[in-house]
Amino acid sequence: SLEGFDHYMLKEIYEQPESIRNAMRGRLDDENATAVFGGLNLTPQQLRSVERIILTGCGTSWHSALVGEYMIEDLARIPVSVEYASELRYRNPPIDNNTLIFGITQSGETADTLAALKETKRKGHRTLAICNVVGSSIAQAADGGVYLHAGPEIGVASTKAYTSQCCVLAMLSLYFGRLRHVSFESGQRIINELRQLPAAVQQALACDEQVRDVAKKYQDASTVLYLGRQYNFPTALEGALKLKEISYIHAEGYPAAEMKHGPIALVDEHTPSVFIIPRGTTYDKVMANMEEVKARGGPVIALASRDNPEVESIADDVIHVPEVPGFTQPIVNVVPLQLLSYHIALLRGCDVDKPRNLAKSVTVE
Ligand code: F6R
C-alpha cells in the first residue's frame, strides 16, 4: 500500500534509509572487519583467485554496475569491466579464467541480463546475481549471489533497488579487498562509513523542499544536462535517466570534463545543467566546468556540500547534500536527483508510477 504517499515512487525514495539498512543487515562482520554473504557458493580460496570481474545489467542496474566498477577498483584493486547485458550476450569477448561475472538486476527477469548470464555460464565461467526478487529467473540461473532485501519495488522508475545495489557492491568491494590487501583497520573504517549511510540518506531526503523549488523553476526545460566526475559520474547518468523516464524531458549525463568535447554546444539560457559537485577529488576541476557553463549563459543547479560559498556564488540554485566519503557518495547524491525527477514529472502532469512506453520488467529482447 502507499502508506500515505501519493505515489509508489515517492514512497520508495523515502524508504531508502531502511532499504539500505536491510541490505547491510547481518552482512557487516566487525570481528573480521569485512562483509559476509551467505549465498556466494564459492570458497574464500575460489574468491581469492578472482583476477577480473565483469558487471552486467540494463538501465539503472547498468548504472549501479558503473558505480561498482569505481568501488571495486578503489577498495579491492581488481580489474572490472562493465557491459550492457544486451551487448554482452551477442558478443564473444575473450574471458580469462578466474573471471567472475555478476548480473545486476532488480526484477531478476530482464531477458538480456538472463541471457548474458546464461551465455557466460555456458562457457564455464562463474556467474553470480545481485538481485532483488527472491527466486526470480536470474537468481535461479546464477551459481549464487546476493539478494538486495529492498522489498517490492512497484514504481517503474527504479530508486531503492538502485541504492541497495550500490550498497551491496560496496560490501562486495570490502569483502574482496579484505581477501587481498585491505588491512583490518581500513576494513573497520569502511564498515563505519557504511553504517553511517542510512543517516546520510535520511539527511539527503531533507532537501525535498529545496528540490521542489528547483523543480518549479525548471519544469519547462526541454533539455537538462547532468554532470559529475568519478564516483559522481554514474550518478549523472542515473539522474538523467530518471528525468527522461518519468517527465519525458530530454536529459543527458556526462562526465563533467567531457562537456568541452561536444555537449557544451547545447548550453544556452534555456538549458539547465545539474552539477554534482561535493567536496573531494576533482572538486576544483568540476568547479571550472561549472564556470564554463555559467560563462555561456547556462543556468546551473549544483548538488553541493553545505557551507560552500564558492558554489553558492556561481550556481543559480544549490541543493545541499551531506558530506560523505567518496565511495558512499553515489548512494547519497542520487537521492535529490530522484526527487527532482519526481517533482518535475508531477508538475508536468505525468503518470509518475507508470510512465508511457515502459514496463517494470523487460522480459523480451
Ligand atoms: C530505470 C529502470 C530500468 C531498469 C532496467 C533493468 O528506472 O527501471 O532501466 O533498471 O530495465 O531492470 P532490472 O534491474 O529489473 O533488470
Coordinates of C-alpha atoms and ligand atoms in Angstrom, one line a residue:
S1 CA 0.0 0.0 0.0
L2 CA 1.0 3.6 -0.4
E3 CA 1.2 4.3 3.4
G4 CA 0.2 7.9 3.0
F5 CA 2.4 8.7 0.0
D6 CA 0.9 10.0 -3.3
H7 CA 2.9 7.6 -5.4
Y8 CA 4.9 4.4 -5.0
M9 CA 8.0 6.1 -6.4
L10 CA 7.9 8.7 -3.6
K11 CA 7.3 6.0 -1.0
E12 CA 10.2 4.0 -2.4
I13 CA 12.5 7.1 -2.4
Y14 CA 11.6 7.7 1.2
E15 CA 12.2 4.0 2.1
Q16 CA 15.8 4.2 1.2
P17 CA 17.3 4.7 4.7
E18 CA 15.5 1.5 5.7
S19 CA 16.2 -0.5 2.5
I20 CA 19.9 0.3 2.8
R21 CA 19.8 -0.9 6.4
N22 CA 18.2 -4.1 5.2
A23 CA 20.8 -4.6 2.5
M24 CA 23.5 -4.4 5.2
R25 CA 21.7 -6.3 7.9
G26 CA 23.8 -9.3 9.1
R27 CA 26.4 -8.6 6.5
L28 CA 28.9 -6.5 8.3
D29 CA 31.4 -8.5 10.3
D30 CA 33.1 -6.3 12.9
E31 CA 35.2 -9.1 14.3
N32 CA 37.0 -9.6 11.0
A33 CA 36.4 -6.1 9.6
T34 CA 34.8 -7.5 6.5
A35 CA 31.5 -8.3 4.9
V36 CA 29.8 -11.7 4.9
F37 CA 27.5 -13.2 2.3
G38 CA 25.5 -16.4 2.7
G39 CA 24.9 -17.3 -0.9
L40 CA 28.0 -16.7 -3.0
N41 CA 28.5 -20.5 -3.1
L42 CA 32.2 -20.1 -3.7
T43 CA 35.0 -20.8 -1.2
P44 CA 37.3 -18.0 0.0
Q45 CA 40.0 -19.7 -2.0
Q46 CA 38.0 -19.5 -5.2
L47 CA 37.1 -15.9 -4.5
R48 CA 40.7 -15.1 -3.6
S49 CA 41.7 -16.3 -7.1
V50 CA 39.4 -14.0 -8.9
E51 CA 41.5 -11.8 -11.2
R52 CA 38.9 -10.0 -13.1
I53 CA 35.2 -9.1 -12.6
I54 CA 32.6 -8.4 -15.2
L55 CA 29.5 -6.5 -14.1
T56 CA 26.5 -6.6 -16.4
G57 CA 22.9 -5.4 -16.4
C58 CA 20.5 -3.0 -18.1
G59 CA 19.3 0.6 -17.5
T60 CA 19.5 1.7 -13.9
S61 CA 21.2 -1.6 -12.9
W62 CA 23.9 -0.9 -15.5
H63 CA 24.4 2.4 -13.8
S64 CA 25.0 0.6 -10.4
A65 CA 27.4 -1.6 -12.3
L66 CA 29.4 1.6 -13.2
V67 CA 29.4 2.6 -9.5
G68 CA 30.6 -0.9 -8.7
E69 CA 33.5 -0.5 -11.1
Y70 CA 34.8 2.5 -9.3
M71 CA 34.2 0.8 -5.9
I72 CA 35.9 -2.5 -6.7
E73 CA 38.8 -0.8 -8.4
D74 CA 39.2 1.6 -5.5
L75 CA 38.7 -0.8 -2.5
A76 CA 39.6 -4.2 -3.9
R77 CA 42.0 -3.4 -6.7
I78 CA 40.5 -5.9 -9.0
P79 CA 40.1 -5.0 -12.7
V80 CA 36.5 -4.6 -13.6
S81 CA 34.6 -4.2 -16.9
V82 CA 31.0 -3.1 -17.2
E83 CA 28.9 -4.4 -20.0
Y84 CA 25.4 -3.8 -21.2
A85 CA 23.8 -7.2 -20.9
S86 CA 22.2 -6.7 -24.3
E87 CA 25.6 -6.3 -25.9
L88 CA 27.4 -8.9 -23.9
R89 CA 25.0 -11.7 -24.9
Y90 CA 25.8 -11.4 -28.6
R91 CA 29.5 -10.6 -28.3
N92 CA 32.1 -13.2 -28.0
P93 CA 34.7 -11.5 -25.8
P94 CA 37.7 -13.4 -24.7
I95 CA 37.2 -14.0 -21.0
D96 CA 40.1 -15.3 -18.9
N97 CA 39.9 -18.0 -16.4
N98 CA 39.4 -16.6 -12.9
T99 CA 36.9 -14.1 -14.2
L100 CA 33.8 -13.7 -12.1
I101 CA 30.6 -12.4 -13.7
F102 CA 27.9 -10.5 -11.8
G103 CA 24.5 -9.9 -13.3
I104 CA 22.8 -7.0 -11.6
T105 CA 19.0 -6.8 -11.6
Q106 CA 16.1 -5.6 -9.6
S107 CA 13.4 -7.9 -11.1
G108 CA 15.6 -10.9 -11.8
E109 CA 13.6 -11.2 -15.0
T110 CA 15.3 -8.9 -17.5
A111 CA 15.7 -11.0 -20.7
D112 CA 19.0 -9.6 -21.8
T113 CA 20.6 -9.9 -18.3
L114 CA 19.4 -13.5 -18.0
A115 CA 20.7 -14.4 -21.5
A116 CA 24.1 -12.7 -20.8
L117 CA 24.5 -14.7 -17.6
K118 CA 23.4 -18.0 -19.3
E119 CA 25.9 -17.4 -22.1
T120 CA 28.8 -16.8 -19.8
K121 CA 27.8 -19.7 -17.5
R122 CA 27.6 -22.0 -20.6
K123 CA 31.2 -21.0 -21.3
G124 CA 32.2 -22.3 -17.8
H125 CA 32.6 -19.0 -16.0
R126 CA 31.3 -18.4 -12.5
T127 CA 28.2 -16.3 -12.5
L128 CA 26.6 -14.6 -9.6
A129 CA 23.5 -12.4 -9.3
I130 CA 22.9 -9.2 -7.4
C131 CA 19.1 -9.3 -7.4
N132 CA 16.1 -8.1 -5.5
V133 CA 13.3 -10.6 -6.4
V134 CA 13.8 -13.8 -4.5
G135 CA 13.5 -16.9 -6.6
S136 CA 13.4 -14.9 -9.9
S137 CA 14.8 -16.4 -13.1
I138 CA 18.2 -14.7 -12.8
A139 CA 18.5 -15.7 -9.2
Q140 CA 17.9 -19.3 -10.2
A141 CA 20.1 -19.3 -13.2
A142 CA 23.2 -17.9 -11.4
D143 CA 25.6 -20.0 -9.4
G144 CA 24.9 -17.9 -6.4
G145 CA 24.5 -14.3 -5.4
V146 CA 23.4 -11.6 -3.1
Y147 CA 19.8 -10.5 -2.5
L148 CA 19.1 -6.8 -2.0
H149 CA 16.3 -7.3 0.5
A150 CA 14.9 -3.9 -0.6
G151 CA 11.3 -5.2 -0.6
P152 CA 8.9 -4.9 -3.6
E153 CA 9.7 -2.0 -5.9
I154 CA 6.5 -1.0 -7.6
G155 CA 7.2 2.3 -9.2
V156 CA 8.5 1.6 -12.7
A157 CA 11.4 4.0 -12.2
S158 CA 14.0 2.2 -10.1
T159 CA 15.0 4.0 -6.9
K160 CA 15.5 2.0 -3.8
A161 CA 16.8 -1.1 -5.7
Y162 CA 19.5 1.1 -7.2
T163 CA 20.8 2.4 -3.9
S164 CA 20.7 -1.1 -2.5
Q165 CA 22.6 -2.5 -5.5
C166 CA 25.3 0.2 -4.9
C167 CA 25.4 -0.7 -1.2
V168 CA 25.8 -4.5 -2.0
L169 CA 28.6 -3.6 -4.4
A170 CA 30.3 -1.5 -1.7
M171 CA 30.1 -4.5 0.7
L172 CA 31.4 -6.8 -2.0
S173 CA 34.3 -4.4 -2.6
L174 CA 35.1 -4.5 1.1
Y175 CA 34.9 -8.3 1.1
F176 CA 37.2 -8.7 -1.9
G177 CA 39.5 -6.0 -0.6
R178 CA 39.8 -7.9 2.8
L179 CA 40.7 -11.1 0.9
R180 CA 43.7 -9.2 -0.5
H181 CA 45.4 -6.1 0.7
V182 CA 42.9 -4.1 2.8
S183 CA 44.1 -4.0 6.4
F184 CA 41.9 -4.8 9.4
E185 CA 42.0 -1.1 10.3
S186 CA 40.9 0.1 6.9
G187 CA 38.2 -2.6 6.9
Q188 CA 36.9 -1.2 10.1
R189 CA 36.8 2.3 8.7
I190 CA 34.9 1.2 5.6
I191 CA 32.4 -0.6 7.9
N192 CA 31.9 2.5 9.9
E193 CA 31.4 4.6 6.8
L194 CA 28.8 2.1 5.5
R195 CA 27.0 2.2 8.9
Q196 CA 26.6 6.0 8.5
L197 CA 24.8 5.6 5.2
P198 CA 21.2 5.3 6.4
A199 CA 21.5 8.5 8.4
A200 CA 23.2 10.3 5.5
V201 CA 20.4 9.2 3.1
Q202 CA 17.9 10.4 5.7
Q203 CA 19.6 13.8 5.7
A204 CA 19.6 13.9 1.9
L205 CA 15.9 13.4 1.9
A206 CA 15.6 16.6 3.9
C207 CA 16.4 18.5 0.7
D208 CA 12.9 17.8 -0.6
E209 CA 11.8 21.5 -0.1
Q210 CA 14.8 22.8 -1.9
V211 CA 14.3 20.3 -4.7
R212 CA 10.6 21.3 -5.1
D213 CA 11.6 24.9 -5.7
V214 CA 14.2 23.9 -8.3
A215 CA 11.6 21.6 -10.0
K216 CA 9.1 24.6 -10.2
K217 CA 11.7 26.7 -11.8
Y218 CA 12.9 24.3 -14.4
Q219 CA 9.8 22.2 -15.1
D220 CA 9.5 23.6 -18.7
A221 CA 13.1 22.8 -19.8
S222 CA 13.4 20.8 -22.9
T223 CA 16.9 19.5 -22.3
V224 CA 18.8 19.1 -19.0
L225 CA 22.4 18.1 -18.7
Y226 CA 23.7 16.2 -15.7
L227 CA 27.4 16.4 -15.0
G228 CA 29.7 14.8 -12.4
R229 CA 33.1 13.1 -12.2
Q230 CA 34.5 9.9 -10.7
Y231 CA 32.0 8.4 -8.2
N232 CA 29.5 11.1 -9.3
F233 CA 29.6 10.3 -13.0
P234 CA 27.3 7.3 -12.8
T235 CA 25.0 9.5 -10.6
A236 CA 24.9 12.0 -13.5
L237 CA 23.7 9.2 -15.8
E238 CA 21.2 7.9 -13.4
G239 CA 19.8 11.4 -12.7
A240 CA 19.4 12.0 -16.4
L241 CA 17.7 8.6 -16.9
K242 CA 15.2 9.3 -14.1
L243 CA 14.2 12.6 -15.6
K244 CA 13.8 11.1 -19.1
E245 CA 11.8 8.2 -17.9
I246 CA 9.1 9.9 -15.9
S247 CA 9.0 13.5 -17.1
Y248 CA 9.8 12.9 -20.8
I249 CA 12.3 15.7 -20.7
H250 CA 15.4 15.1 -22.8
A251 CA 18.4 14.7 -20.5
E252 CA 21.9 13.6 -20.8
G253 CA 24.5 12.6 -18.3
Y254 CA 28.2 13.1 -18.9
P255 CA 31.5 13.0 -17.0
A256 CA 31.8 16.7 -16.4
A257 CA 35.2 17.0 -18.2
E258 CA 33.7 15.7 -21.4
M259 CA 31.5 18.8 -21.7
K260 CA 34.0 20.7 -23.7
H261 CA 34.3 17.9 -26.2
G262 CA 30.8 18.5 -27.6
P263 CA 27.8 18.7 -25.3
I264 CA 28.7 22.3 -24.2
A265 CA 27.4 23.3 -27.6
L266 CA 23.9 22.6 -26.2
V267 CA 24.3 25.1 -23.5
D268 CA 22.2 28.2 -23.7
E269 CA 19.9 30.2 -21.3
H270 CA 17.2 27.6 -21.7
T271 CA 19.3 24.5 -21.0
P272 CA 20.0 23.9 -17.3
S273 CA 23.0 21.9 -16.1
V274 CA 22.9 19.9 -12.9
F275 CA 26.4 19.7 -11.4
I276 CA 27.1 17.0 -8.8
I277 CA 29.9 18.8 -7.0
P278 CA 30.6 17.7 -3.4
R279 CA 33.9 18.5 -1.9
G280 CA 36.6 15.9 -2.6
T281 CA 38.7 14.7 -5.5
T282 CA 38.2 16.6 -8.8
Y283 CA 36.2 19.3 -6.9
D284 CA 38.3 22.1 -8.4
K285 CA 38.0 20.6 -11.9
V286 CA 34.3 20.3 -11.8
M287 CA 34.2 23.9 -10.4
A288 CA 36.0 25.0 -13.5
N289 CA 33.5 23.2 -15.7
M290 CA 30.6 24.8 -13.9
E291 CA 32.2 28.3 -14.5
E292 CA 32.5 27.4 -18.2
V293 CA 28.7 26.6 -18.4
K294 CA 27.9 29.8 -16.5
A295 CA 30.0 31.9 -18.8
R296 CA 27.9 30.6 -21.7
G297 CA 24.7 31.7 -20.1
G298 CA 23.6 28.2 -19.0
P299 CA 21.5 28.0 -15.7
V300 CA 23.4 25.9 -13.1
I301 CA 21.9 23.7 -10.4
A302 CA 24.6 22.5 -8.0
L303 CA 24.3 19.5 -5.7
A304 CA 26.9 20.5 -3.2
S305 CA 28.1 20.2 0.4
R306 CA 26.7 22.7 2.9
D307 CA 28.6 26.0 3.6
N308 CA 30.3 26.3 0.3
P309 CA 30.3 30.0 -0.6
E310 CA 32.3 29.3 -3.8
V311 CA 29.5 27.1 -5.2
E312 CA 26.7 29.4 -4.0
S313 CA 28.4 32.4 -5.8
I314 CA 28.3 30.6 -9.2
A315 CA 25.3 28.3 -9.2
D316 CA 21.8 29.7 -9.7
D317 CA 20.4 27.0 -7.4
V318 CA 22.1 24.9 -4.8
I319 CA 20.8 21.6 -3.3
H320 CA 22.6 20.6 -0.2
V321 CA 23.9 17.0 0.2
P322 CA 25.6 15.6 3.3
E323 CA 29.3 15.2 3.0
V324 CA 30.3 11.6 2.9
P325 CA 33.3 9.6 1.8
G326 CA 33.8 9.1 -2.0
F327 CA 32.6 5.5 -2.3
T328 CA 29.3 6.2 -0.5
Q329 CA 28.6 9.4 -2.4
P330 CA 26.7 7.6 -5.2
I331 CA 24.2 6.3 -2.7
V332 CA 23.6 9.7 -1.1
N333 CA 23.8 12.0 -4.0
V334 CA 21.3 10.2 -6.2
V335 CA 18.5 10.8 -3.7
P336 CA 17.9 14.6 -4.6
L337 CA 18.0 13.7 -8.3
Q338 CA 15.3 11.0 -7.8
L339 CA 13.3 13.7 -6.0
L340 CA 14.0 16.3 -8.7
S341 CA 12.7 14.0 -11.4
Y342 CA 9.7 13.1 -9.3
H343 CA 8.6 16.7 -8.7
I344 CA 9.2 17.8 -12.3
A345 CA 7.1 14.9 -13.6
L346 CA 4.4 15.7 -11.1
L347 CA 4.3 19.3 -12.1
R348 CA 4.1 18.3 -15.8
G349 CA 1.1 16.0 -15.0
C350 CA 2.9 12.8 -15.9
D351 CA 2.0 9.4 -14.6
V352 CA 4.9 9.0 -12.2
D353 CA 4.5 5.4 -11.3
K354 CA 3.6 4.2 -14.8
P355 CA 5.5 6.2 -17.4
R356 CA 4.5 5.7 -21.0
N357 CA 6.2 3.0 -23.1
L358 CA 7.9 1.4 -20.1
A359 CA 7.3 -1.8 -18.2
K360 CA 8.6 -2.7 -14.8
S361 CA 10.5 -5.7 -16.1
V362 CA 11.6 -6.2 -19.6
T363 CA 11.2 -9.8 -20.3
V364 CA 11.5 -9.5 -24.1
E365 CA 14.6 -8.6 -26.0
Ligands
F6R1 C1 15.1 2.6 -14.7 C2 14.5 1.2 -14.9 C3 15.1 0.3 -16.0 C4 15.6 -1.0 -15.3 C5 16.1 -2.0 -16.3 C6 16.7 -3.2 -15.7 O1 14.4 3.2 -13.7 O2 13.7 0.8 -14.2 O3 16.2 1.0 -16.7 O4 16.7 -0.6 -14.4 O5 15.0 -2.3 -17.2 O6 15.8 -3.8 -14.9 P1 16.2 -4.9 -13.8 O7 17.0 -4.2 -12.8 O8 14.9 -5.4 -13.2 O9 17.0 -6.0 -14.5

